[in-house]
Short mmCIF file of N, CA and C and ligand atoms in Angstrom, two decimals:
data_model
loop_
_atom_site.label_atom_id
_atom_site.label_comp_id
_atom_site.label_asym_id
_atom_site.label_seq_id
_atom_site.Cartn_x
_atom_site.Cartn_y
_atom_site.Cartn_z
N MET A 1 -7.79 19.75 -1.13
CA MET A 1 -6.51 20.20 -1.95
C MET A 1 -5.59 18.80 -2.33
N TYR A 2 -5.86 18.01 -2.75
CA TYR A 2 -4.84 16.55 -3.08
C TYR A 2 -3.72 16.67 -4.19
N PHE A 3 -3.03 15.52 -4.27
CA PHE A 3 -1.49 16.27 -5.73
C PHE A 3 -2.28 15.26 -6.10
N LYS A 4 -1.86 15.68 -7.60
CA LYS A 4 -2.61 15.11 -8.55
C LYS A 4 -2.58 13.46 -8.68
N LEU A 5 -1.12 13.20 -8.00
CA LEU A 5 -1.99 11.82 -8.29
C LEU A 5 -2.62 10.96 -7.44
N ILE A 6 -3.49 12.39 -6.73
CA ILE A 6 -4.64 11.08 -5.70
C ILE A 6 -5.53 11.46 -6.42
N ILE A 7 -5.48 12.07 -7.67
CA ILE A 7 -6.33 12.50 -8.84
C ILE A 7 -6.80 11.70 -9.62
N GLY A 8 -5.53 11.74 -10.18
CA GLY A 8 -4.97 11.04 -11.74
C GLY A 8 -5.12 10.28 -11.44
N MET A 9 -4.70 9.14 -10.08
CA MET A 9 -4.24 7.93 -9.55
C MET A 9 -5.38 6.98 -8.67
N LYS A 10 -5.62 5.83 -9.82
CA LYS A 10 -5.81 4.54 -8.39
C LYS A 10 -4.95 4.18 -7.71
N LEU A 11 -4.68 4.03 -6.36
CA LEU A 11 -3.21 3.57 -5.65
C LEU A 11 -3.94 2.34 -4.89
N ALA A 12 -3.44 0.75 -5.47
CA ALA A 12 -4.26 -0.47 -4.66
C ALA A 12 -2.06 -0.96 -4.38
N VAL A 13 -3.16 -1.92 -3.04
CA VAL A 13 -1.45 -2.74 -2.72
C VAL A 13 -1.83 -4.13 -2.64
N LEU A 14 -0.90 -4.71 -2.76
CA LEU A 14 -1.39 -6.36 -2.90
C LEU A 14 -0.15 -6.99 -1.27
N ARG A 15 -0.22 -7.74 -1.23
CA ARG A 15 0.47 -8.47 0.10
C ARG A 15 0.81 -9.29 -0.67
N LEU A 16 1.68 -10.31 -0.67
CA LEU A 16 1.65 -11.87 -1.15
C LEU A 16 1.96 -12.86 0.21
N SER A 17 1.13 -13.72 0.08
CA SER A 17 1.74 -14.61 1.06
C SER A 17 1.87 -14.26 2.63
N HIS A 18 0.35 -14.17 3.10
CA HIS A 18 -0.06 -13.99 4.29
C HIS A 18 0.31 -14.77 5.20
N ARG A 19 0.92 -14.56 6.18
CA ARG A 19 0.20 -15.98 7.16
C ARG A 19 -0.06 -15.27 8.13
N VAL A 20 -0.69 -16.70 8.33
CA VAL A 20 -2.08 -15.95 9.76
C VAL A 20 -1.15 -15.93 11.22
N VAL A 21 0.36 -16.71 11.61
CA VAL A 21 0.52 -16.70 12.84
C VAL A 21 1.46 -16.07 12.21
N ARG A 22 1.98 -16.13 11.12
CA ARG A 22 3.77 -15.11 11.32
C ARG A 22 3.57 -13.30 11.28
N ASP A 23 2.24 -13.32 10.70
CA ASP A 23 2.28 -11.92 9.70
C ASP A 23 1.43 -11.10 9.89
N LYS A 24 0.82 -11.61 11.20
CA LYS A 24 -1.12 -10.53 11.47
C LYS A 24 -0.78 -9.66 11.85
N ARG A 25 0.53 -8.86 12.37
CA ARG A 25 0.55 -7.52 12.71
C ARG A 25 1.30 -6.85 11.94
N ILE A 26 2.31 -7.07 10.62
CA ILE A 26 2.67 -6.74 9.77
C ILE A 26 1.78 -6.46 8.55
N SER A 27 0.71 -7.65 8.48
CA SER A 27 -0.25 -7.61 7.08
C SER A 27 -0.64 -6.19 7.82
N THR A 28 -1.08 -6.41 9.13
CA THR A 28 -2.08 -5.18 9.35
C THR A 28 -1.37 -3.51 9.16
N HIS A 29 -0.63 -3.84 9.58
CA HIS A 29 0.72 -2.18 9.62
C HIS A 29 0.47 -2.37 7.99
N LEU A 30 0.91 -3.10 6.30
CA LEU A 30 0.90 -2.69 5.56
C LEU A 30 -0.44 -2.37 4.92
N ALA A 31 -1.42 -3.03 5.82
CA ALA A 31 -2.78 -1.82 5.24
C ALA A 31 -3.21 -0.71 6.01
N LEU A 32 -2.62 -0.42 7.57
CA LEU A 32 -3.00 1.10 7.11
C LEU A 32 -1.63 1.74 6.90
N THR A 33 -0.49 1.56 6.35
CA THR A 33 0.33 1.93 5.92
C THR A 33 -0.45 2.37 3.99
N ALA A 34 -1.27 1.29 3.88
CA ALA A 34 -1.86 2.05 2.67
C ALA A 34 -2.61 2.84 2.62
N ARG A 35 -3.55 3.04 3.56
CA ARG A 35 -4.62 4.12 3.73
C ARG A 35 -3.98 4.91 3.95
N ALA A 36 -3.22 5.33 5.14
CA ALA A 36 -2.56 6.68 5.77
C ALA A 36 -1.54 7.53 4.38
N PHE A 37 -0.99 6.33 3.80
CA PHE A 37 0.07 6.77 2.40
C PHE A 37 -1.04 7.04 1.17
N GLY A 38 -2.21 6.77 1.16
CA GLY A 38 -2.95 7.03 -0.60
C GLY A 38 -3.47 6.09 -1.58
N ALA A 39 -3.00 4.92 -0.42
CA ALA A 39 -4.18 3.79 -1.29
C ALA A 39 -5.30 3.48 -1.40
N SER A 40 -6.23 3.56 -2.13
CA SER A 40 -7.50 3.38 -1.62
C SER A 40 -8.09 1.81 -1.99
N GLU A 41 -6.92 0.82 -1.72
CA GLU A 41 -7.22 -0.51 -1.86
C GLU A 41 -6.49 -1.41 -1.55
N PHE A 42 -6.56 -2.44 -0.82
CA PHE A 42 -5.76 -3.85 0.33
C PHE A 42 -6.20 -4.70 -0.11
N PHE A 43 -5.30 -5.31 -0.88
CA PHE A 43 -5.51 -7.21 -1.56
C PHE A 43 -4.53 -7.50 -0.83
N TYR A 44 -4.24 -9.11 -0.41
CA TYR A 44 -3.42 -9.62 0.07
C TYR A 44 -3.98 -11.05 -0.27
N THR A 45 -2.70 -11.84 -0.59
CA THR A 45 -3.08 -13.76 -0.97
C THR A 45 -2.64 -14.10 -0.09
N GLY A 46 -2.40 -15.53 0.42
CA GLY A 46 -1.70 -16.62 1.08
C GLY A 46 -3.56 -16.46 2.21
N ASP A 47 -3.04 -16.72 3.70
CA ASP A 47 -3.47 -17.19 4.39
C ASP A 47 -4.76 -16.01 4.61
N HIS A 48 -6.31 -16.95 4.56
CA HIS A 48 -7.34 -15.67 4.65
C HIS A 48 -7.13 -15.37 6.09
N ASP A 49 -7.67 -14.30 6.58
CA ASP A 49 -7.28 -14.14 7.79
C ASP A 49 -8.37 -12.17 8.59
N LYS A 50 -9.45 -13.00 8.45
CA LYS A 50 -10.48 -12.06 9.41
C LYS A 50 -10.25 -11.20 10.27
N HIS A 51 -9.14 -11.23 11.04
CA HIS A 51 -8.10 -10.50 12.04
C HIS A 51 -7.59 -9.41 11.09
N VAL A 52 -7.09 -9.52 9.80
CA VAL A 52 -6.48 -8.00 9.48
C VAL A 52 -7.32 -7.48 8.78
N GLU A 53 -8.55 -8.65 8.07
CA GLU A 53 -9.90 -7.12 7.42
C GLU A 53 -10.46 -6.77 8.60
N ASP A 54 -11.27 -7.15 9.60
CA ASP A 54 -11.45 -6.78 11.07
C ASP A 54 -10.49 -5.33 11.26
N SER A 55 -9.39 -5.86 11.48
CA SER A 55 -8.77 -4.49 12.38
C SER A 55 -8.42 -3.15 11.86
N ILE A 56 -8.51 -3.47 10.05
CA ILE A 56 -8.46 -2.25 9.42
C ILE A 56 -9.93 -1.35 9.38
N GLN A 57 -11.46 -2.23 9.52
CA GLN A 57 -12.27 -1.67 9.65
C GLN A 57 -12.70 -0.97 10.63
N LYS A 58 -11.99 -2.10 12.44
CA LYS A 58 -12.19 -1.00 13.57
C LYS A 58 -11.39 0.33 13.28
N ILE A 59 -10.58 0.67 12.56
CA ILE A 59 -9.70 2.04 12.62
C ILE A 59 -10.39 2.72 12.01
N GLN A 60 -11.40 2.14 10.89
CA GLN A 60 -11.42 3.88 10.07
C GLN A 60 -13.40 3.62 10.31
N GLN A 61 -13.65 2.62 11.53
CA GLN A 61 -15.10 3.30 12.25
C GLN A 61 -14.16 4.61 13.04
N GLU A 62 -13.08 4.22 13.50
CA GLU A 62 -12.90 5.66 14.78
C GLU A 62 -12.50 7.33 13.43
N TRP A 63 -11.41 6.53 12.84
CA TRP A 63 -10.14 7.95 12.41
C TRP A 63 -11.24 7.69 10.21
N GLY A 64 -12.05 6.89 9.68
CA GLY A 64 -12.86 7.34 8.86
C GLY A 64 -11.78 7.07 8.10
N GLY A 65 -12.43 6.30 6.72
CA GLY A 65 -11.59 6.21 5.28
C GLY A 65 -12.75 4.98 4.66
N ASN A 66 -12.02 4.62 3.85
CA ASN A 66 -13.11 3.23 3.41
C ASN A 66 -11.69 2.09 2.63
N LEU A 67 -11.02 2.06 2.84
CA LEU A 67 -10.45 1.23 2.36
C LEU A 67 -10.51 -0.23 2.57
N SER A 68 -10.85 -1.25 1.66
CA SER A 68 -11.36 -2.04 1.58
C SER A 68 -9.59 -3.25 1.55
N ALA A 69 -9.81 -4.68 2.66
CA ALA A 69 -8.84 -5.30 2.16
C ALA A 69 -9.72 -6.68 1.73
N THR A 70 -9.15 -6.70 1.17
CA THR A 70 -9.55 -8.15 0.32
C THR A 70 -8.74 -9.11 0.22
N HIS A 71 -9.13 -10.50 0.61
CA HIS A 71 -8.28 -11.82 0.47
C HIS A 71 -8.53 -11.94 -1.62
N ILE A 72 -6.98 -12.42 -2.20
CA ILE A 72 -7.23 -12.72 -3.33
C ILE A 72 -7.07 -14.70 -2.97
N GLY A 73 -7.82 -15.63 -3.73
CA GLY A 73 -7.55 -16.42 -3.56
C GLY A 73 -6.44 -17.08 -4.68
N LYS A 74 -6.50 -16.61 -6.01
CA LYS A 74 -5.81 -16.62 -7.38
C LYS A 74 -4.84 -15.40 -7.93
N PRO A 75 -4.17 -14.90 -7.35
CA PRO A 75 -3.28 -14.05 -7.47
C PRO A 75 -2.34 -13.86 -8.57
N TRP A 76 -1.89 -15.09 -9.60
CA TRP A 76 -1.44 -15.06 -10.56
C TRP A 76 -2.99 -14.67 -11.61
N ASN A 77 -3.83 -15.39 -11.59
CA ASN A 77 -5.26 -14.76 -12.59
C ASN A 77 -5.62 -13.13 -11.98
N PHE A 78 -5.02 -12.82 -10.51
CA PHE A 78 -5.57 -11.22 -10.19
C PHE A 78 -4.31 -10.07 -10.67
N LEU A 79 -3.20 -10.35 -11.13
CA LEU A 79 -2.02 -9.91 -11.06
C LEU A 79 -1.76 -10.25 -13.19
N LYS A 80 -2.83 -11.30 -13.27
CA LYS A 80 -2.95 -11.17 -14.90
C LYS A 80 -4.06 -9.81 -15.22
N ASP A 81 -5.20 -10.28 -14.33
CA ASP A 81 -6.97 -9.81 -14.89
C ASP A 81 -6.03 -8.17 -14.78
N TRP A 82 -5.77 -7.40 -13.84
CA TRP A 82 -4.57 -5.92 -13.15
C TRP A 82 -4.37 -5.62 -14.73
N LYS A 83 -3.20 -6.55 -15.20
CA LYS A 83 -2.26 -6.01 -16.22
C LYS A 83 -3.57 -5.63 -17.62
N LYS A 84 -4.41 -6.63 -18.16
CA LYS A 84 -4.76 -6.45 -19.18
C LYS A 84 -5.39 -5.91 -18.53
N GLN A 85 -6.69 -5.33 -18.22
CA GLN A 85 -7.47 -4.08 -18.01
C GLN A 85 -6.78 -3.23 -17.56
N GLY A 86 -6.00 -3.06 -17.79
CA GLY A 86 -4.50 -1.63 -18.25
C GLY A 86 -3.79 -1.32 -17.55
N GLY A 87 -4.02 -1.51 -16.17
CA GLY A 87 -3.09 -1.59 -14.76
C GLY A 87 -1.85 -1.86 -15.06
N ILE A 88 -1.13 -1.17 -13.76
CA ILE A 88 0.47 -0.77 -13.95
C ILE A 88 0.72 -1.55 -12.89
N VAL A 89 1.95 -2.46 -12.22
CA VAL A 89 1.89 -3.63 -11.25
C VAL A 89 3.26 -3.17 -10.92
N ILE A 90 3.47 -2.89 -10.01
CA ILE A 90 4.63 -2.06 -9.50
C ILE A 90 5.60 -3.36 -8.19
N HIS A 91 6.12 -3.83 -8.71
CA HIS A 91 6.45 -4.85 -7.78
C HIS A 91 8.08 -4.46 -6.52
N LEU A 92 7.88 -3.66 -5.33
CA LEU A 92 9.07 -3.51 -4.83
C LEU A 92 9.96 -4.31 -4.20
N THR A 93 10.30 -4.25 -4.27
CA THR A 93 11.89 -5.50 -4.25
C THR A 93 13.98 -4.91 -4.03
N MET A 94 14.21 -5.47 -3.37
CA MET A 94 15.44 -4.94 -3.00
C MET A 94 16.58 -4.68 -4.08
N TYR A 95 15.79 -5.81 -5.56
CA TYR A 95 16.40 -6.13 -5.98
C TYR A 95 16.64 -5.52 -7.85
N GLY A 96 15.13 -4.44 -7.48
CA GLY A 96 15.21 -3.36 -8.23
C GLY A 96 15.85 -2.54 -8.77
N ILE A 97 15.33 -1.65 -9.57
CA ILE A 97 16.29 -0.34 -10.04
C ILE A 97 15.60 1.05 -8.94
N GLU A 98 16.48 1.43 -8.29
CA GLU A 98 16.15 2.34 -6.81
C GLU A 98 15.58 3.27 -7.72
N LEU A 99 14.70 3.28 -6.36
CA LEU A 99 13.26 4.48 -6.73
C LEU A 99 13.68 5.53 -7.39
N SER A 100 14.38 6.79 -6.86
CA SER A 100 15.25 7.75 -7.29
C SER A 100 14.99 7.90 -8.41
N ASP A 101 15.55 6.73 -9.32
CA ASP A 101 16.13 6.85 -10.57
C ASP A 101 14.50 6.21 -11.78
N LYS A 102 13.70 6.83 -11.28
CA LYS A 102 12.15 5.66 -12.07
C LYS A 102 11.07 6.76 -11.97
N LEU A 103 11.31 7.91 -10.24
CA LEU A 103 10.13 8.81 -9.91
C LEU A 103 9.28 8.93 -10.91
N GLN A 104 9.93 10.20 -12.02
CA GLN A 104 9.55 11.12 -12.70
C GLN A 104 8.77 10.15 -13.55
N GLU A 105 9.42 9.00 -13.80
CA GLU A 105 8.85 7.73 -15.31
C GLU A 105 7.55 7.43 -15.03
N ILE A 106 7.26 7.65 -13.33
CA ILE A 106 6.02 6.45 -12.81
C ILE A 106 5.34 7.68 -12.24
N GLN A 107 5.27 9.24 -11.98
CA GLN A 107 4.72 9.75 -11.29
C GLN A 107 3.84 10.26 -13.07
N ASP A 108 4.62 10.44 -14.24
CA ASP A 108 3.81 10.30 -15.56
C ASP A 108 3.28 10.21 -15.70
N LEU A 109 3.12 8.53 -14.80
CA LEU A 109 1.66 7.45 -15.30
C LEU A 109 0.68 8.29 -14.91
N GLU A 110 0.02 9.12 -15.76
CA GLU A 110 -1.47 9.19 -14.69
C GLU A 110 -2.53 9.19 -15.65
N LYS A 111 -3.31 8.92 -14.95
CA LYS A 111 -4.82 8.62 -14.97
C LYS A 111 -4.29 6.50 -15.17
N GLU A 112 -3.33 6.47 -14.48
CA GLU A 112 -2.84 4.97 -14.49
C GLU A 112 -3.58 4.19 -13.46
N GLU A 113 -4.08 3.03 -13.32
CA GLU A 113 -4.10 1.36 -11.94
C GLU A 113 -3.38 1.80 -11.75
N ILE A 114 -2.59 1.75 -10.26
CA ILE A 114 -1.08 1.05 -10.00
C ILE A 114 -2.10 0.11 -8.51
N LEU A 115 -0.67 -0.81 -8.91
CA LEU A 115 -0.83 -1.59 -7.90
C LEU A 115 0.61 -1.96 -7.48
N ILE A 116 0.61 -1.86 -6.19
CA ILE A 116 2.62 -2.03 -5.55
C ILE A 116 2.35 -3.08 -5.05
N VAL A 117 3.14 -3.98 -5.26
CA VAL A 117 2.54 -5.28 -4.68
C VAL A 117 4.50 -5.96 -3.76
N VAL A 118 3.74 -6.20 -2.85
CA VAL A 118 4.99 -6.56 -1.80
C VAL A 118 5.39 -7.77 -1.23
N GLY A 119 6.31 -8.32 -0.97
CA GLY A 119 6.37 -9.45 -0.96
C GLY A 119 6.43 -9.97 0.91
N GLY A 120 6.79 -11.01 1.30
CA GLY A 120 6.55 -11.21 2.30
C GLY A 120 7.74 -12.04 2.80
N VAL A 121 7.89 -13.68 2.17
CA VAL A 121 8.19 -15.07 1.92
C VAL A 121 9.45 -14.92 1.17
N LYS A 122 9.89 -15.53 -0.07
CA LYS A 122 10.57 -15.59 -1.61
C LYS A 122 9.28 -15.19 -2.27
N VAL A 123 9.71 -14.49 -2.92
CA VAL A 123 8.49 -14.18 -4.12
C VAL A 123 9.09 -14.63 -5.60
N PRO A 124 7.94 -15.41 -5.96
CA PRO A 124 8.26 -16.34 -7.53
C PRO A 124 8.76 -14.86 -7.83
N GLY A 125 9.71 -15.48 -8.83
CA GLY A 125 10.22 -15.54 -10.32
C GLY A 125 9.19 -14.19 -11.60
N GLN A 126 8.03 -15.52 -11.43
CA GLN A 126 6.88 -14.61 -12.14
C GLN A 126 6.75 -12.88 -11.92
N VAL A 127 6.60 -13.17 -10.59
CA VAL A 127 6.58 -11.65 -10.59
C VAL A 127 7.35 -10.55 -10.72
N PHE A 128 8.70 -11.31 -11.22
CA PHE A 128 9.47 -10.23 -11.43
C PHE A 128 9.46 -9.65 -12.80
N GLU A 129 8.75 -11.30 -13.74
CA GLU A 129 8.57 -10.91 -15.19
C GLU A 129 7.74 -10.06 -14.89
N LEU A 130 6.58 -10.49 -14.99
CA LEU A 130 4.97 -10.09 -14.50
C LEU A 130 4.89 -7.76 -14.94
N ALA A 131 6.31 -7.98 -12.91
CA ALA A 131 6.06 -6.26 -13.28
C ALA A 131 6.66 -5.51 -14.24
N ASP A 132 5.43 -4.67 -13.90
CA ASP A 132 5.50 -3.35 -15.12
C ASP A 132 7.04 -2.47 -14.84
N HIS A 133 7.02 -2.85 -13.31
CA HIS A 133 8.95 -2.07 -12.93
C HIS A 133 9.07 -2.40 -11.67
N ASN A 134 10.00 -3.27 -11.07
CA ASN A 134 10.76 -3.88 -10.32
C ASN A 134 12.06 -3.28 -9.64
N ILE A 135 11.36 -2.17 -8.03
CA ILE A 135 11.64 -0.73 -7.88
C ILE A 135 12.15 -1.55 -6.12
N ALA A 136 13.19 -0.31 -6.29
CA ALA A 136 13.59 -0.77 -4.88
C ALA A 136 13.85 0.93 -4.20
N ILE A 137 13.60 0.96 -2.92
CA ILE A 137 14.13 1.57 -2.33
C ILE A 137 14.95 1.33 -1.15
N GLY A 138 16.18 1.57 -2.16
CA GLY A 138 17.70 1.48 -0.97
C GLY A 138 17.93 -0.28 -2.06
N ASN A 139 18.60 -0.24 -2.45
CA ASN A 139 19.22 -1.96 -2.22
C ASN A 139 19.49 -2.82 -1.15
N GLN A 140 19.04 -2.42 -0.02
CA GLN A 140 19.29 -3.19 0.95
C GLN A 140 17.87 -3.97 1.70
N PRO A 141 18.40 -4.90 2.38
CA PRO A 141 17.29 -4.99 2.79
C PRO A 141 16.42 -4.59 3.84
N HIS A 142 15.14 -4.55 3.71
CA HIS A 142 14.18 -4.39 4.96
C HIS A 142 13.14 -4.94 5.19
N SER A 143 12.13 -3.90 5.25
CA SER A 143 10.80 -4.23 5.61
C SER A 143 9.45 -3.85 4.18
N GLU A 144 8.82 -4.61 3.82
CA GLU A 144 7.85 -4.01 3.39
C GLU A 144 6.48 -3.71 4.17
N VAL A 145 6.36 -2.20 5.40
CA VAL A 145 6.09 -2.06 5.30
C VAL A 145 6.73 -0.52 5.44
N ALA A 146 7.98 -0.52 5.65
CA ALA A 146 8.84 0.40 5.47
C ALA A 146 8.77 1.00 3.63
N ALA A 147 9.20 -0.30 2.68
CA ALA A 147 9.16 0.23 1.85
C ALA A 147 7.96 0.65 0.91
N LEU A 148 6.56 -0.03 1.47
CA LEU A 148 5.11 1.29 0.97
C LEU A 148 5.42 1.84 1.53
N ALA A 149 5.59 2.96 2.76
CA ALA A 149 5.25 4.08 3.20
C ALA A 149 6.22 4.74 2.75
N VAL A 150 7.76 5.05 1.72
CA VAL A 150 8.27 5.24 1.01
C VAL A 150 8.29 5.66 0.34
N PHE A 151 7.67 4.74 -0.94
CA PHE A 151 7.46 4.21 -2.23
C PHE A 151 6.48 5.37 -1.95
N LEU A 152 5.60 5.00 -1.54
CA LEU A 152 3.70 5.73 -1.50
C LEU A 152 4.22 7.22 -1.25
N ASP A 153 4.84 7.56 -0.19
CA ASP A 153 5.10 8.87 0.32
C ASP A 153 6.21 9.85 -0.83
N ARG A 154 6.67 8.92 -1.94
CA ARG A 154 7.91 9.33 -2.93
C ARG A 154 7.21 10.15 -4.02
N ILE A 155 6.03 9.23 -4.03
CA ILE A 155 5.59 8.88 -5.33
C ILE A 155 4.14 10.52 -4.90
N THR A 156 3.37 10.67 -4.48
CA THR A 156 2.65 11.50 -3.59
C THR A 156 3.28 13.07 -3.54
N GLU A 157 4.05 13.22 -3.03
CA GLU A 157 5.43 14.04 -2.69
C GLU A 157 4.47 14.48 -1.18
N GLY A 158 4.14 13.12 -0.29
CA GLY A 158 4.71 14.00 1.01
C GLY A 158 2.42 14.42 1.15
N GLU A 159 1.83 14.73 -0.13
CA GLU A 159 0.84 15.13 -0.22
C GLU A 159 -0.55 14.09 0.85
N ALA A 160 -0.12 13.15 -0.03
CA ALA A 160 -0.75 11.92 0.90
C ALA A 160 -1.41 12.13 2.20
N ARG A 161 -0.05 11.74 2.86
CA ARG A 161 -0.55 11.55 4.58
C ARG A 161 -1.04 12.84 5.09
N LYS A 162 -1.39 14.06 4.57
CA LYS A 162 -2.44 15.24 4.55
C LYS A 162 -3.57 14.99 4.99
N GLN A 163 -4.00 14.00 3.84
CA GLN A 163 -5.24 13.61 3.86
C GLN A 163 -7.00 13.98 4.75
N LYS A 164 -7.74 13.98 4.42
CA LYS A 164 -8.40 14.11 6.02
C LYS A 164 -9.52 12.92 5.13
N PHE A 165 -9.81 12.23 5.59
CA PHE A 165 -10.64 10.97 6.01
C PHE A 165 -12.33 11.20 5.70
N GLN A 166 -12.69 10.79 4.68
CA GLN A 166 -14.30 11.17 5.10
C GLN A 166 -14.68 9.74 6.62
N ASP A 167 -15.87 10.55 6.93
CA ASP A 167 -16.90 9.55 7.94
C ASP A 167 -15.92 9.48 9.33
N ALA A 168 -15.12 10.06 9.55
CA ALA A 168 -14.03 10.07 10.56
C ALA A 168 -14.57 10.41 12.09
N ASN A 169 -14.72 10.16 12.61
CA ASN A 169 -15.54 9.83 14.69
C ASN A 169 -14.36 11.07 15.33
N TYR A 170 -13.20 11.17 15.23
CA TYR A 170 -11.81 11.72 15.66
C TYR A 170 -10.83 12.32 15.02
N GLU A 171 -10.31 13.53 15.25
CA GLU A 171 -8.94 13.45 14.24
C GLU A 171 -8.34 14.23 15.37
N ILE A 172 -6.84 14.86 15.22
CA ILE A 172 -6.16 14.91 16.38
C ILE A 172 -5.76 16.13 16.25
N VAL A 173 -5.77 16.28 17.09
CA VAL A 173 -5.32 17.76 17.51
C VAL A 173 -3.45 18.73 17.60
N PRO A 174 -2.92 18.15 16.29
CA PRO A 174 -1.49 18.32 16.43
C PRO A 174 -0.76 19.13 17.89
N MET A 175 0.43 18.47 18.22
CA MET A 175 0.74 20.18 19.07
C MET A 175 2.02 19.06 19.65
N GLU A 176 3.35 19.84 20.18
CA GLU A 176 4.40 19.40 20.31
C GLU A 176 4.39 18.72 21.51
N ARG A 177 3.61 18.98 22.66
CA ARG A 177 3.68 17.66 23.67
C ARG A 177 2.18 17.50 23.99
N GLY A 178 1.72 16.62 24.42
CA GLY A 178 0.42 16.06 24.97
C GLY A 178 -0.39 15.54 24.03
N LYS A 179 -1.10 14.59 24.54
CA LYS A 179 -2.23 14.04 23.28
C LYS A 179 -3.92 14.44 23.70
N GLN A 180 -3.95 14.80 22.44
CA GLN A 180 -5.59 15.09 22.28
C GLN A 180 -6.11 14.97 20.63
N THR A 181 -7.57 14.64 21.46
CA THR A 181 -7.70 13.96 19.77
C THR A 181 -9.25 14.73 20.30
N LYS A 182 -9.99 15.55 18.46
CA LYS A 182 -11.34 15.70 18.70
C LYS A 182 -12.39 15.22 17.85
N LYS A 183 -13.40 15.51 18.25
CA LYS A 183 -14.04 14.26 18.39
C LYS A 183 -15.20 14.91 17.49
N ILE A 184 -15.72 14.63 15.84
CA ILE A 184 -16.02 15.54 14.73
C ILE A 184 -17.10 15.33 14.17
N1 SAM B 201 14.75 -10.62 -0.20
C1 SAM B 201 13.30 -9.89 -0.44
C2 SAM B 201 13.04 -8.90 -1.68
O1 SAM B 201 13.50 -8.93 -2.84
O2 SAM B 201 13.78 -7.60 -1.48
C3 SAM B 201 13.23 -9.34 1.12
C4 SAM B 201 12.80 -9.48 1.73
S1 SAM B 201 11.53 -8.64 2.78
C5 SAM B 201 11.17 -9.70 5.11
C6 SAM B 201 10.18 -8.96 2.45
C7 SAM B 201 9.13 -7.49 1.42
O3 SAM B 201 10.08 -6.85 1.83
C8 SAM B 201 10.26 -7.24 -0.11
O4 SAM B 201 9.47 -8.64 -0.70
C9 SAM B 201 9.43 -6.36 -0.37
O5 SAM B 201 8.76 -6.68 -0.93
C10 SAM B 201 10.18 -5.25 0.55
N2 SAM B 201 11.42 -5.20 0.78
C11 SAM B 201 12.48 -5.37 1.64
N3 SAM B 201 13.23 -4.44 1.15
C12 SAM B 201 13.00 -3.81 -0.29
C13 SAM B 201 13.95 -2.90 -0.02
N4 SAM B 201 15.36 -2.60 -0.02
N5 SAM B 201 13.19 -1.75 -1.34
C14 SAM B 201 12.02 -2.67 -1.90
N6 SAM B 201 11.69 -3.52 -0.85
C15 SAM B 201 12.15 -4.06 -0.59
#
């Protein structure tokens, strides 16, 4: 029972300018958030970092899913190719248009491939120009992880985070108190 967007749309995430020393945890959290909230691919630019790629694979060995984490060496070519192949680019930035004012328009983009771009350090002006939409999750500075989670959750109307993952070894037995997992 998946929401129509999960069926009709491919959701991918591009994290710009990863730095091995400073961003190891936050980029891994972005990949995990992408997976948990309905994206099927995770790309990152900047430093190539096996730690990010291994961390997401390790989580998936236990909890299932097959999100790939792929380093992109030439971000500009990648973005241009994405658009050339008919994909949509949505850049999340506090300077953009509030998501609530664009939600319907984005949800109506059925059968499109959507690349959601989040920054880290200063995002080059060309990204703002190339993006089909520059979307704000509120016009205050916060975090790329928060922005990504809210964006994915709103456009999938909360359905994506209820998804079951293929090949999971464990799943959680939800409860008010205590922690229980069951082997599948
Ligand atoms: N000045 C940045 C901006 O353009 O949003 C904030 C830098 S923040 C440390 C890193 C990333 O988090 C941004 O590139 C953006 O993708 C995301 N971000 C932070 N606040 C956001 C907001 N209010 N709406 C959408 N995205 C946001």
